[in-house]
Tab-separated table of C-alpha atoms in Angstrom:
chain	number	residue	atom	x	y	z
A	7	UNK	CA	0.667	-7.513	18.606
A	8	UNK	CA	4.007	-5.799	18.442
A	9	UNK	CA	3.212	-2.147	17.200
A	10	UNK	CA	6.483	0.440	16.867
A	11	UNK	CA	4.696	4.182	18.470
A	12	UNK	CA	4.512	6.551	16.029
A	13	UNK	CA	6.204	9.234	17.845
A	14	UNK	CA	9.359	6.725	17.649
A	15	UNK	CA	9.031	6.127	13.852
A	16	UNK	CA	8.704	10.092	12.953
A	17	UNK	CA	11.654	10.921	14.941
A	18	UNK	CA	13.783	8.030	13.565
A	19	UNK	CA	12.482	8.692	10.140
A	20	UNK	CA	13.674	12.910	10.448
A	21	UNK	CA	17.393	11.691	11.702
A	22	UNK	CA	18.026	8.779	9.265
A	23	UNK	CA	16.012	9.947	5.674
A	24	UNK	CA	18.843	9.296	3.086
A	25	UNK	CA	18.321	12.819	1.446
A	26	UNK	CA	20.526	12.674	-1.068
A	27	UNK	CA	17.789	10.174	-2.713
A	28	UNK	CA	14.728	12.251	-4.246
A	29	UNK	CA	12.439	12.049	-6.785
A	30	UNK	CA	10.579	8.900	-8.658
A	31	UNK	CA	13.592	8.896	-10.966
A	32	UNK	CA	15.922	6.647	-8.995
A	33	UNK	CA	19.222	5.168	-11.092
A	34	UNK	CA	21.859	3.058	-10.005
A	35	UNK	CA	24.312	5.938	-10.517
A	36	UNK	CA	22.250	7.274	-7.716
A	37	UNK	CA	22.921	4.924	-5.463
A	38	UNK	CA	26.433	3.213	-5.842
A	39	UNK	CA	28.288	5.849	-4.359
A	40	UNK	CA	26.067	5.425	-1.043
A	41	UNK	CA	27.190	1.170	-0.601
A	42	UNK	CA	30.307	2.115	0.772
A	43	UNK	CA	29.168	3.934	4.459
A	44	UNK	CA	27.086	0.948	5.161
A	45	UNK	CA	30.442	-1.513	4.884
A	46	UNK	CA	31.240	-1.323	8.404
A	47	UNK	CA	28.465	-2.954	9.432
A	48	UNK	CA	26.604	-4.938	6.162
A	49	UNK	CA	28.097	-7.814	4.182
A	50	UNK	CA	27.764	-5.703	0.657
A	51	UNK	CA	28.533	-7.722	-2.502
A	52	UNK	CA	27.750	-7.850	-6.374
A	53	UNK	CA	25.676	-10.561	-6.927
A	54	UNK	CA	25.291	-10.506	-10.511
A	55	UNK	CA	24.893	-8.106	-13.624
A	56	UNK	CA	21.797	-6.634	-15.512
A	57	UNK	CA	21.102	-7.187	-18.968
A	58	UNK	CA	23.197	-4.181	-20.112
A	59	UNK	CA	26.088	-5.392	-17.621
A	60	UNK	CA	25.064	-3.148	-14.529
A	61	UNK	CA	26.096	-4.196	-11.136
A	62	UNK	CA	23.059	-5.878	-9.110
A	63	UNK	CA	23.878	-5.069	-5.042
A	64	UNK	CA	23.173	-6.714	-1.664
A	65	UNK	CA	23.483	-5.802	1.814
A	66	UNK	CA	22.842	-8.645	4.216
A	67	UNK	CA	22.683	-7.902	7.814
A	68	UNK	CA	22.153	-9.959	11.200
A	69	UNK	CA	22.345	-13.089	12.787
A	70	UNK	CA	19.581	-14.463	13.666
A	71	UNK	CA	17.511	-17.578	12.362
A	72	UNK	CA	14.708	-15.810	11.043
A	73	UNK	CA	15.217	-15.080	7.655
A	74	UNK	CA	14.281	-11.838	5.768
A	75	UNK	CA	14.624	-11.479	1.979
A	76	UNK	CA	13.314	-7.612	0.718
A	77	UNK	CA	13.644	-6.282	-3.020
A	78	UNK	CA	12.768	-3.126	-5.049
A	79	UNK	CA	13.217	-1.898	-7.997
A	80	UNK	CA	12.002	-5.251	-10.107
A	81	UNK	CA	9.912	-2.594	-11.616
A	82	UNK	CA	12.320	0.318	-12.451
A	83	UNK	CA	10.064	3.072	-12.656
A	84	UNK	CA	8.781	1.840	-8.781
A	85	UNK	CA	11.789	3.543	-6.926
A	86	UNK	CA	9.784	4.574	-3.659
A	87	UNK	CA	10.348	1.203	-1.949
A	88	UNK	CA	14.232	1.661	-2.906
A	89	UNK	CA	14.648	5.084	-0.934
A	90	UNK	CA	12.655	3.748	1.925
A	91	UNK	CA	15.514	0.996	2.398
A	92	UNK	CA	18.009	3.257	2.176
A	93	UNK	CA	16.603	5.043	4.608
A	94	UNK	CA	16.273	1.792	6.616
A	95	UNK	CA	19.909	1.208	6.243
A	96	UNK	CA	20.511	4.399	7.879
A	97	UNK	CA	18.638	3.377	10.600
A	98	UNK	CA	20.381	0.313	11.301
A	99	UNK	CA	23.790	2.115	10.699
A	100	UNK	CA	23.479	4.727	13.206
A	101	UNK	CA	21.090	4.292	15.340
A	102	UNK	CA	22.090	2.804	18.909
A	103	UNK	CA	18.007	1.915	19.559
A	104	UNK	CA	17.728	-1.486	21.190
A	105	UNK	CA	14.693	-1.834	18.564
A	106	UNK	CA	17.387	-2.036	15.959
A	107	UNK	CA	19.747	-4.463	17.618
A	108	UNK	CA	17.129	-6.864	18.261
A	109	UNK	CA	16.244	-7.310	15.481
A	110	UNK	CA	19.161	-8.304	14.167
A	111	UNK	CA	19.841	-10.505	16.983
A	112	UNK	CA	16.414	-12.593	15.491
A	113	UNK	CA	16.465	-12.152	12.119
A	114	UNK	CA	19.326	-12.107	8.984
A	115	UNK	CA	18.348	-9.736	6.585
A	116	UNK	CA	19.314	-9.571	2.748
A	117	UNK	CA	18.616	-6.389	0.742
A	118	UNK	CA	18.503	-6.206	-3.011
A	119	UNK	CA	17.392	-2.435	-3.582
A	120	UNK	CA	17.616	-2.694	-7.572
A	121	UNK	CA	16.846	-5.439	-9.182
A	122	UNK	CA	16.584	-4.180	-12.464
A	123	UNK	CA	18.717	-0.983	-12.966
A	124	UNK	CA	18.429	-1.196	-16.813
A	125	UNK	CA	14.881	0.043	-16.169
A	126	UNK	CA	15.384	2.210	-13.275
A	127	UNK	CA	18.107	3.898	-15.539
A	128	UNK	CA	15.363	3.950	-18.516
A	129	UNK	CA	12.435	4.894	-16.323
A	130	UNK	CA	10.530	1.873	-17.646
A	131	UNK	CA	8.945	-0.899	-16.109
A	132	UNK	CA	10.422	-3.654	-17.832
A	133	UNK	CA	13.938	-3.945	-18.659
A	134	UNK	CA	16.068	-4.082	-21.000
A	135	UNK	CA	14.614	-6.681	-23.045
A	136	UNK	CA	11.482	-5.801	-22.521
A	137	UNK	CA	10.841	-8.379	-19.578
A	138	UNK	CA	8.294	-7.847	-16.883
A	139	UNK	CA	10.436	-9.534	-13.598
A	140	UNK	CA	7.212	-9.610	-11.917
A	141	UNK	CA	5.629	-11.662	-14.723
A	142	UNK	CA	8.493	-13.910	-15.404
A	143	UNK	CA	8.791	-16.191	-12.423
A	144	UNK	CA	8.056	-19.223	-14.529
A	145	UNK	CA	10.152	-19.036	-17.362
A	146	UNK	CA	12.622	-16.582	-16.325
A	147	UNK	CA	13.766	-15.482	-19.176
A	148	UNK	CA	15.819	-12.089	-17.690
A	149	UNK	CA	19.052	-12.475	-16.131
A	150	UNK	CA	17.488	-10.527	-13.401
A	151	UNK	CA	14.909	-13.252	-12.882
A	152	UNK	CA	17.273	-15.872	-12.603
A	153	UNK	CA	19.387	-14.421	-9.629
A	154	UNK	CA	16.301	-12.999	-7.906
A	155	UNK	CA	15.568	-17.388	-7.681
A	156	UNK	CA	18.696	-17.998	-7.252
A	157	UNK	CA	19.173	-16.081	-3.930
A	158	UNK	CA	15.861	-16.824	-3.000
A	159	UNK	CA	16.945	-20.467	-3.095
A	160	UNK	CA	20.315	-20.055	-1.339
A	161	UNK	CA	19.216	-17.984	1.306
A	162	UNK	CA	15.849	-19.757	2.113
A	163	UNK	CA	14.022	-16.562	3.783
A	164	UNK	CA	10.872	-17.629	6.196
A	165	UNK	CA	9.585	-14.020	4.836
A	166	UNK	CA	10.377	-11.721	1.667
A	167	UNK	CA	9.298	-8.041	1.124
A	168	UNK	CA	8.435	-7.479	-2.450
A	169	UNK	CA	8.514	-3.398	-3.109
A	170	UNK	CA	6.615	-1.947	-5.818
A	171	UNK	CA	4.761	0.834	-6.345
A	172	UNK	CA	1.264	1.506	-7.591
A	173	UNK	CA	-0.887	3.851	-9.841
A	174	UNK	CA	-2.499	7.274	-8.687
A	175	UNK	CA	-6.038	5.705	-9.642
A	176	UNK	CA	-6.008	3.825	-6.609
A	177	UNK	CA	-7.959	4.374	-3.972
A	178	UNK	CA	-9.847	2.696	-0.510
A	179	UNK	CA	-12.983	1.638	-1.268
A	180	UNK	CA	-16.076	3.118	0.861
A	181	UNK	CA	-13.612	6.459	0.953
A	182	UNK	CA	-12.621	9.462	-1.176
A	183	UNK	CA	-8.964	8.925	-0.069
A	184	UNK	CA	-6.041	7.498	-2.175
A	185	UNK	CA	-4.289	4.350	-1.491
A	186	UNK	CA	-1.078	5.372	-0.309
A	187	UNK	CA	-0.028	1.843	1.019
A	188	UNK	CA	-1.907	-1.094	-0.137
A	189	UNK	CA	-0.878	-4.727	1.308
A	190	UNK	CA	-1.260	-8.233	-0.574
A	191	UNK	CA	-0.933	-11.932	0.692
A	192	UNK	CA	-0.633	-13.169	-2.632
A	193	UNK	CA	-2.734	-16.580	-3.830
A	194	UNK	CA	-0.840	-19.335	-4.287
A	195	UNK	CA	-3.456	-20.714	-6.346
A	196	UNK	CA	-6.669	-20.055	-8.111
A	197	UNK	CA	-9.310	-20.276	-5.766
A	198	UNK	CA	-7.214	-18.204	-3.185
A	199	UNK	CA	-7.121	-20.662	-0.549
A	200	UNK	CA	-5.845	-19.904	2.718
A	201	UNK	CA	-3.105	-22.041	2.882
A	202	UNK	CA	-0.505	-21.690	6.178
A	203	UNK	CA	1.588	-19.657	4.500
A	204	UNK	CA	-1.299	-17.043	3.154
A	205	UNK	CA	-2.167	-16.881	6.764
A	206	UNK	CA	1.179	-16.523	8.334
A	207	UNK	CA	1.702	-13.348	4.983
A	208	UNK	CA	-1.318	-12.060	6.913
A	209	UNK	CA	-0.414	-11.985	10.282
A	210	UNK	CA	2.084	-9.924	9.067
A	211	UNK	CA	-0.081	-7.536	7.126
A	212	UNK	CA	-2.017	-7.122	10.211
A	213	UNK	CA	0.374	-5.607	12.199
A	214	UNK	CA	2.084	-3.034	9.253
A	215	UNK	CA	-1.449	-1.948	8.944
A	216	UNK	CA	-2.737	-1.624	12.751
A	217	UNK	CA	0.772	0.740	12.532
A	218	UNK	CA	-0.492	2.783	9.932
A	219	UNK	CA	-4.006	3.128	10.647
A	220	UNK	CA	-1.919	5.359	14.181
A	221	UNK	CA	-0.746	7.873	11.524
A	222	UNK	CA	-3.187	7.281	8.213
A	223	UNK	CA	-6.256	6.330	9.108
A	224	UNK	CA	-8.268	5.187	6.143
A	225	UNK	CA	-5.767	5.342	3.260
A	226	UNK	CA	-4.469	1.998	3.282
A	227	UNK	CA	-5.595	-0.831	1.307
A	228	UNK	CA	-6.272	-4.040	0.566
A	229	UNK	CA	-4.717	-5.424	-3.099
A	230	UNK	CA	-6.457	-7.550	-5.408
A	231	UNK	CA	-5.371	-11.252	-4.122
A	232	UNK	CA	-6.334	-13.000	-7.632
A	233	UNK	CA	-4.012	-15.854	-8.978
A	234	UNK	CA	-1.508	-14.895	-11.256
A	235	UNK	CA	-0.230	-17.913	-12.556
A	236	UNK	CA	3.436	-16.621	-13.392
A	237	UNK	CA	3.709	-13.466	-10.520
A	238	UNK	CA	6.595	-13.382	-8.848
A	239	UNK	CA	4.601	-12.597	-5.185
A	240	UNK	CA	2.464	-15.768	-6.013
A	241	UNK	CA	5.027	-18.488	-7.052
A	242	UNK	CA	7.394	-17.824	-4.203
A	243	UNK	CA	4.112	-17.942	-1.917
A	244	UNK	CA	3.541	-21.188	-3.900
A	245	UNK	CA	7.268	-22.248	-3.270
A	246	UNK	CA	6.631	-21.829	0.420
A	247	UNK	CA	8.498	-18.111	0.741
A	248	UNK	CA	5.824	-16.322	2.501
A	249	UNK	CA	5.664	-13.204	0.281
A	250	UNK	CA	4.582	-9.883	1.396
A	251	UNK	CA	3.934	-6.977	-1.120
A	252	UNK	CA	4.069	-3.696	-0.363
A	253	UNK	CA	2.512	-1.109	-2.738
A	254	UNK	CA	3.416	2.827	-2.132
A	255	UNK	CA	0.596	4.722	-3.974
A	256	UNK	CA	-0.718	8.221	-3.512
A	257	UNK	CA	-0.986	10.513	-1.094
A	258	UNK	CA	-2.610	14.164	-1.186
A	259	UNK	CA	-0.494	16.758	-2.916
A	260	UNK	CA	2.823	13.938	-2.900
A	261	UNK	CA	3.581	13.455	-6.535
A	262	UNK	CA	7.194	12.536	-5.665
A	263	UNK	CA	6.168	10.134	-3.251
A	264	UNK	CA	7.913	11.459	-0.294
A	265	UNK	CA	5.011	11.074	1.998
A	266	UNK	CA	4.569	7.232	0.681
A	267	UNK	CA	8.061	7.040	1.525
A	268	UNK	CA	7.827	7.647	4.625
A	269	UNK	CA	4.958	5.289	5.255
A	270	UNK	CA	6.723	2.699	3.327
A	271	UNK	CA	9.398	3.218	5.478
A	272	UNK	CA	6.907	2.972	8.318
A	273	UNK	CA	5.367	-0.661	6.983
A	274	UNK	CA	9.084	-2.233	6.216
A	275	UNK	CA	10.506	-1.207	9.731
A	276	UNK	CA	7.080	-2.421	11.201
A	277	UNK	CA	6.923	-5.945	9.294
A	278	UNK	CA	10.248	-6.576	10.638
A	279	UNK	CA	9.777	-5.714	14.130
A	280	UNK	CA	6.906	-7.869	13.916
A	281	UNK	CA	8.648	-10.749	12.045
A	282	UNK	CA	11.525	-10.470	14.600
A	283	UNK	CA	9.475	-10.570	18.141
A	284	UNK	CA	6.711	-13.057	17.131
A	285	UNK	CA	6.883	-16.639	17.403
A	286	UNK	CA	3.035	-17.417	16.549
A	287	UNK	CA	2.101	-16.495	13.120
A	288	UNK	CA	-1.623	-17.843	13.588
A	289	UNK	CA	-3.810	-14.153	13.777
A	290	UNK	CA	-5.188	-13.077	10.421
A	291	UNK	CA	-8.831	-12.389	10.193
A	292	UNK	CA	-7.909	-8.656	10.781
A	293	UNK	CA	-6.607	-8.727	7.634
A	294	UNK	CA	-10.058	-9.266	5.789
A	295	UNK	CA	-10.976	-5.774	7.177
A	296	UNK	CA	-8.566	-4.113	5.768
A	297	UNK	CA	-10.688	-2.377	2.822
A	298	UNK	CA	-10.343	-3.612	-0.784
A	299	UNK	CA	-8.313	-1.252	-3.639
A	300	UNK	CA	-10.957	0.527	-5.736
A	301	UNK	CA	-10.466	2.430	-8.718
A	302	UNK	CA	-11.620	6.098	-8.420
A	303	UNK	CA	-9.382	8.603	-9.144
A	304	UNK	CA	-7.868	10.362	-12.154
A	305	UNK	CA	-5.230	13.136	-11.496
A	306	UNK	CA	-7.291	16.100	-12.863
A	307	UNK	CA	-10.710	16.475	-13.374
A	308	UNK	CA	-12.621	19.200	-15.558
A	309	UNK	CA	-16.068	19.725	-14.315
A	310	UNK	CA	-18.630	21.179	-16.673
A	311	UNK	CA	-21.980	22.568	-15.814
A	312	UNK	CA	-23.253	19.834	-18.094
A	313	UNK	CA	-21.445	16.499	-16.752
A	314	UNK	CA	-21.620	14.940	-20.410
A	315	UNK	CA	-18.481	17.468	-21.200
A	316	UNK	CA	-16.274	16.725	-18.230
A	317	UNK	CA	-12.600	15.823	-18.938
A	318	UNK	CA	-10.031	13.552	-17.247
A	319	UNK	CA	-6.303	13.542	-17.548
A	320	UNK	CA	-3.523	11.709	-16.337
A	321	UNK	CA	0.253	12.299	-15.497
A	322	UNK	CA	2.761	9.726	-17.981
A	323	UNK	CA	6.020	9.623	-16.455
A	324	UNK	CA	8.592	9.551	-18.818
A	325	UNK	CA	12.511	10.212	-19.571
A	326	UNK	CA	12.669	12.890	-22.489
A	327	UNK	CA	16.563	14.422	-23.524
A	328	UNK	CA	17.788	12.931	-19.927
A	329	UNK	CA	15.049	14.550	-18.153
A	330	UNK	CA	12.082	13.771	-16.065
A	331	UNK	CA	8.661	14.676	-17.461
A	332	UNK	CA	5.217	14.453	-16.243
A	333	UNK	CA	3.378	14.874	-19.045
A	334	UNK	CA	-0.799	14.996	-18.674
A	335	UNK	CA	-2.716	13.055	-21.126
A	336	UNK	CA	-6.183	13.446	-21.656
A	337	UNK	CA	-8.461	9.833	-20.943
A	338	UNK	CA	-11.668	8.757	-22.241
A	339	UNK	CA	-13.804	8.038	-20.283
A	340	UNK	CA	-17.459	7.986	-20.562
A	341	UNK	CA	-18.918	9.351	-17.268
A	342	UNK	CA	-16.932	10.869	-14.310
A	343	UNK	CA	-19.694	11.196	-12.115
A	344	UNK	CA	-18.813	8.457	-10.033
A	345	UNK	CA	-15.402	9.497	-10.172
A	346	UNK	CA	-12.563	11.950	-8.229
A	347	UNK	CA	-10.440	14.000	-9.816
A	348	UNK	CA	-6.622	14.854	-7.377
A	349	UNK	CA	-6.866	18.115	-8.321
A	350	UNK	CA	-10.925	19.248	-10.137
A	351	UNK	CA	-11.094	22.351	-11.754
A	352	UNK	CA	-14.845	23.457	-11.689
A	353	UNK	CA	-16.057	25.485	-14.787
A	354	UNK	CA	-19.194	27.756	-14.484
A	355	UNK	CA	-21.762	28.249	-16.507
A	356	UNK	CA	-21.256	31.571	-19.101
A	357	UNK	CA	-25.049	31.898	-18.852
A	358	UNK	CA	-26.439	35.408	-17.304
């Protein structure tokens, strides 16, 4: 299996960061300035508008017959994905590594880094009409939804990257470590089936995470592959787009998500290295040992002498005056033994 070294991805990754993208709060007026350094070298266009009229974007790149669709944002408070292709774009602007021209020599790449700025501009995860994209694949009701199809259809990818990013309560099961990349095949019906497409979403799976496990050893995971009948992931894996999904989560002391960046990063530039010197999609049962998601972790924990008075909290994200706040929220919950807290703050006993 084609595996990129990690020495290779670090030292790509320091030269071609995009650092004038930080932070979870990631707007279009971030980004637009940024299209125009990539036009000697990308096909850049407007493909459509938002809801509230802002400019949707796409690079496409390459020339080669496999075909390579990748998205963020569809969820616009999920903006890791988006500065990991940005980063990417670097990458294949100014880097002279045959790695990079090969690829495009097999593969034509289309980026859409924000699908839904109204949201990314809102911090929300819907947009502006309070849509879910990623539940509206069936009746597309969003403008958003529609084009996402639309240039699905048109450009007929073998392969699409769908971007999101995922909670801070996720972590590998059998481990006390977060999930700070968790991989999905998606079903393309209810009992799950492994269907040729499923398999070939695997293959490629296999390889981001036999990358990762180099650098991360046992904080990657495995997403919850149930059918969701009107998912975006699982109807173009039902149309016969072979979907893969990509979820940055958390890693230890990275609340802005840089180090999921970077391993995001890591997983994209991986999957299409892989997509671009394979020809036999067939290998997959490594992908059934990559460990399932579990739920174990709030972002504080109070411990109490007497566990019956312990106290969870987690971080809301929010937009408050034009600012970004992380504001902690206290959760019920009933018992935390079983559970880990990011940061635990251990009270003692008062008792002499």
């Amino acid at each position: 299996m084609n595996t990129l070294l990690i020495n290779f991805l670090e030292t790509i990754y320091a030269e071609q960061k995009e650092t004038s993208l930080q932070g979870k709060w990631i707007t279009f007026n971030d980004i637009k300035t940024l299209f125009s350094k990539y036009e000697s070298k990308f096909v850049i266009s407007q493909i459509g508008t938002s809801e509230e009229n802002r400019p949707i974007m796409q690079l496409k790149i390459g020339k080669g017959s496999k075909k390579i669709l990748l998205w963020s944002q569809m969820h616009g408070n999920e903006s890791t994905g988006t500065r990991a292709l940005f980063d990417l774009f670097n990458c294949i602007l100014n880097s002279s590594n045959d790695k990079f021209s090969g690829i495009l020599e097999e593969c034509t790449l289309v980026f859409i880094p924000m699908l839904n700025p109204d949201g990314a501009q809102a911090y929300t995860r819907v947009n502006a009409n309070n849509v879910d994209l990623n539940r509206d694949a069936v009746d597309r009701i969003a403008k958003e939804s529609i084009l996402l199809r639309s240039i699905l259809e048109n450009f007929n990818p073998q392969f699409c990257f769908n971007l999101h990013d995922q909670r801070t309560i996720f972590s590998v099961e059998g481990t006390k470590n977060p999930a700070t990349i968790s991989f999905l095949a998606p079903s393309e019906e209810i009992t799950r089936g492994l269907t040729k497409g499923r398999i070939e979403t695997m293959n490629v799976i296999v390889s981001m995470n036999k990358m990762l496990q180099n650098v991360i050893p046992n904080f990657v995971g495995r997403y919850t592959d149930e059918f969701y009948p009107t998912a975006t992931g699982d109807n173009f894996q039902k149309l016969g787009y072979n979907t893969v999904l990509i979820e940055s989560g958390h890693y230890p002391n990275d609340y802005d998500r840089e180090k999921s960046r970077k391993y995001t990063f890591f997983s994209i530039l991986q999957g299409i290295y892989h997509i671009a010197n394979t020809s036999n999609f067939d290998s997959y049962d490594e992908y059934f040992k990559i460990p399932n998601n579990d739920k174990i972790f709030f972002d504080i924990i109070h411990r109490y002498p007497d566990s019956k008075n312990d106290i969870a909290f987690q971080y809301e994200d929010k937009i408050i005056g034009g600012k970004f706040v992380s504001k902690l929220n206290k959760v019920d919950e009933n018992s935390l033994k079983s559970k880990s807290g990011h940061f635990e703050i251990v009270f003692e006993s008062n008792k002499t």
